[in-house]
PDB file of C-alpha atoms in Angstrom:
ATOM      1  CA  MET A   1       0.183  -0.229   0.310  1.00 80.00           C
ATOM      2  CA  ASN A   2       1.324   3.057  -0.645  1.00 87.00           C
ATOM      3  CA  LEU A   3       1.157   6.243   1.659  1.00 94.00           C
ATOM      4  CA  ASN A   4       1.763   9.823  -0.472  1.00 95.00           C
ATOM      5  CA  TYR A   5       1.670  11.997   3.210  1.00 97.00           C
ATOM      6  CA  LEU A   6       2.390   9.738   5.825  1.00 97.00           C
ATOM      7  CA  THR A   7       6.118   9.413   6.495  1.00 96.00           C
ATOM      8  CA  LEU A   8       6.982   5.874   8.678  1.00 96.00           C
ATOM      9  CA  ASP A   9       9.825   5.966  11.306  1.00 94.00           C
ATOM     10  CA  LEU A  10       9.996   2.783  13.016  1.00 93.00           C
ATOM     11  CA  SER A  11      12.490   2.269  16.200  1.00 94.00           C
ATOM     12  CA  ASP A  12      12.344  -0.588  18.639  1.00 89.00           C
ATOM     13  CA  ASP A  13      13.048  -0.482  22.656  1.00 86.00           C
ATOM     14  CA  ALA A  14      14.871  -3.185  25.091  1.00 81.00           C
ATOM     15  CA  ASP A  15      11.796  -4.459  25.288  1.00 82.00           C
ATOM     16  CA  GLY A  16      10.608  -5.602  21.778  1.00 83.00           C
ATOM     17  CA  VAL A  17       7.979  -3.200  21.992  1.00 92.00           C
ATOM     18  CA  VAL A  18       8.495  -1.278  17.877  1.00 95.00           C
ATOM     19  CA  THR A  19       7.418   2.513  17.833  1.00 96.00           C
ATOM     20  CA  ILE A  20       5.642   3.244  14.701  1.00 97.00           C
ATOM     21  CA  GLU A  21       5.296   6.416  13.440  1.00 97.00           C
ATOM     22  CA  ALA A  22       3.330   7.791  10.757  1.00 97.00           C
ATOM     23  CA  LEU A  23       3.531  11.592  10.272  1.00 97.00           C
ATOM     24  CA  ALA A  24       2.440  14.642   8.189  1.00 97.00           C
ATOM     25  CA  SER A  25       2.642  18.051   8.080  1.00 96.00           C
ATOM     26  CA  THR A  26       1.169  20.095   5.163  1.00 96.00           C
ATOM     27  CA  PRO A  27      -1.585  22.521   4.133  1.00 96.00           C
ATOM     28  CA  ALA A  28      -5.128  22.788   4.640  1.00 94.00           C
ATOM     29  CA  ALA A  29      -5.997  21.679   1.703  1.00 95.00           C
ATOM     30  CA  HIS A  30      -4.068  17.977   1.614  1.00 97.00           C
ATOM     31  CA  HIS A  31      -5.617  17.252   5.652  1.00 96.00           C
ATOM     32  CA  ALA A  32      -8.269  15.248   4.194  1.00 97.00           C
ATOM     33  CA  ASP A  33      -6.064  13.706   1.767  1.00 97.00           C
ATOM     34  CA  VAL A  34      -3.655  12.591   5.131  1.00 98.00           C
ATOM     35  CA  MET A  35      -6.653  11.814   7.282  1.00 98.00           C
ATOM     36  CA  ALA A  36      -7.760   9.309   4.446  1.00 97.00           C
ATOM     37  CA  GLU A  37      -3.818   7.726   4.696  1.00 97.00           C
ATOM     38  CA  VAL A  38      -4.268   7.741   8.587  1.00 98.00           C
ATOM     39  CA  GLN A  39      -7.941   5.732   8.209  1.00 98.00           C
ATOM     40  CA  GLN A  40      -6.517   3.430   5.711  1.00 97.00           C
ATOM     41  CA  VAL A  41      -3.100   2.339   8.161  1.00 98.00           C
ATOM     42  CA  LEU A  42      -5.903   2.226  10.968  1.00 98.00           C
ATOM     43  CA  ASP A  43      -8.395   0.005   8.762  1.00 98.00           C
ATOM     44  CA  TRP A  44      -5.178  -2.248   7.797  1.00 98.00           C
ATOM     45  CA  ALA A  45      -4.507  -2.851  11.359  1.00 98.00           C
ATOM     46  CA  TRP A  46      -8.230  -3.424  12.572  1.00 98.00           C
ATOM     47  CA  ARG A  47      -8.625  -6.027  10.056  1.00 98.00           C
ATOM     48  CA  HIS A  48      -5.211  -7.645  10.113  1.00 98.00           C
ATOM     49  CA  PHE A  49      -5.239  -7.783  14.219  1.00 98.00           C
ATOM     50  CA  PRO A  50      -9.305  -7.209  14.800  1.00 96.00           C
ATOM     51  CA  HIS A  51      -8.905  -8.477  18.356  1.00 97.00           C
ATOM     52  CA  THR A  52      -5.448  -7.960  19.538  1.00 97.00           C
ATOM     53  CA  HIS A  53      -5.778  -3.733  20.115  1.00 97.00           C
ATOM     54  CA  GLY A  54      -4.445  -2.793  23.355  1.00 97.00           C
ATOM     55  CA  PRO A  55      -1.845  -1.937  25.554  1.00 95.00           C
ATOM     56  CA  VAL A  56       1.479  -3.953  24.099  1.00 95.00           C
ATOM     57  CA  ASP A  57       2.833  -4.402  27.377  1.00 91.00           C
ATOM     58  CA  GLU A  58       0.397  -6.355  28.310  1.00 94.00           C
ATOM     59  CA  GLY A  59       0.714  -9.074  25.323  1.00 94.00           C
ATOM     60  CA  LEU A  60      -1.464  -7.350  22.834  1.00 96.00           C
ATOM     61  CA  ASP A  61      -0.189  -7.108  19.456  1.00 97.00           C
ATOM     62  CA  TRP A  62      -0.653  -2.597  18.633  1.00 98.00           C
ATOM     63  CA  ASP A  63      -2.378   0.038  20.357  1.00 98.00           C
ATOM     64  CA  HIS A  64      -2.366   3.050  18.601  1.00 98.00           C
ATOM     65  CA  ASP A  65      -2.285   7.525  19.486  1.00 98.00           C
ATOM     66  CA  LEU A  66      -3.689  10.108  17.008  1.00 98.00           C
ATOM     67  CA  GLN A  67      -2.689  14.283  17.740  1.00 98.00           C
ATOM     68  CA  VAL A  68      -3.921  16.250  15.198  1.00 97.00           C
ATOM     69  CA  ASN A  69      -2.551  20.113  15.677  1.00 96.00           C
ATOM     70  CA  VAL A  70      -2.835  23.039  13.481  1.00 95.00           C
ATOM     71  CA  GLU A  71      -0.046  25.624  13.439  1.00 87.00           C
ATOM     72  CA  GLY A  72      -0.522  29.035  12.504  1.00 83.00           C
ATOM     73  CA  GLY A  73      -3.727  28.442  11.303  1.00 80.00           C
ATOM     74  CA  GLN A  74      -3.940  26.957   8.551  1.00 91.00           C
ATOM     75  CA  TRP A  75      -0.571  24.308   8.965  1.00 94.00           C
ATOM     76  CA  HIS A  76      -2.134  20.610   9.587  1.00 96.00           C
ATOM     77  CA  ALA A  77       0.206  18.385  11.756  1.00 97.00           C
ATOM     78  CA  VAL A  78      -0.504  14.815  11.877  1.00 98.00           C
ATOM     79  CA  THR A  79       1.450  12.221  13.983  1.00 98.00           C
ATOM     80  CA  LEU A  80      -0.410   8.722  14.535  1.00 98.00           C
ATOM     81  CA  THR A  81       1.650   6.533  16.900  1.00 98.00           C
ATOM     82  CA  LEU A  82       1.231   3.200  17.145  1.00 98.00           C
ATOM     83  CA  SER A  83       2.687   0.744  19.351  1.00 97.00           C
ATOM     84  CA  ALA A  84       3.592  -2.759  18.171  1.00 97.00           C
ATOM     85  CA  SER A  85       4.449  -6.326  18.809  1.00 96.00           C
ATOM     86  CA  ALA A  86       7.317  -7.677  16.433  1.00 94.00           C
ATOM     87  CA  ARG A  87       5.079  -9.713  15.021  1.00 96.00           C
ATOM     88  CA  PHE A  88       2.223  -6.403  14.093  1.00 97.00           C
ATOM     89  CA  ALA A  89       5.944  -4.550  12.978  1.00 96.00           C
ATOM     90  CA  GLU A  90       6.230  -7.470  11.193  1.00 95.00           C
ATOM     91  CA  ALA A  91       3.066  -7.610   8.836  1.00 97.00           C
ATOM     92  CA  PHE A  92       2.935  -3.523   9.042  1.00 97.00           C
ATOM     93  CA  GLU A  93       6.063  -3.113   7.088  1.00 95.00           C
ATOM     94  CA  ALA A  94       4.698  -5.931   4.565  1.00 95.00           C
ATOM     95  CA  ALA A  95       1.878  -3.643   3.641  1.00 96.00           C
ATOM     96  CA  PHE A  96       3.832  -0.457   3.967  1.00 94.00           C
ATOM     97  CA  PRO A  97       7.439  -1.058   3.086  1.00 87.00           C
ATOM     98  CA  SER A  98       9.786   1.865   4.648  1.00 71.00           C
ATOM     99  CA  ASP A  99      13.512   3.374   4.187  1.00 58.00           C
ATOM    100  CA  ARG A 100      14.029   1.161   7.757  1.00 47.00           C
ATOM    101  CA  ASP A 101      17.854   0.041   7.833  1.00 44.00           C
TER     102      ASP A 101
END
């Protein structure tokens, strides 16, 4: 799946929890397109891991937080943060390839 606005950044911690950040900062005219991509990512997650949403440190596969900020009245910054298990992150990277080293 292609993402035209969201930039992905993946990192993992010592406990094996992967953090996936999907970021976009655009003029107001593109905000609906960004939010459509956010919905595409969330729809994928719900479709592939429907019963394991919740705290990863409690054994579930994924959790999410969505932040939307308007800067200067016209610029929209969107951050979708996913906390993920290794198996979720692997499936996510297959569906949404990134430039992760």
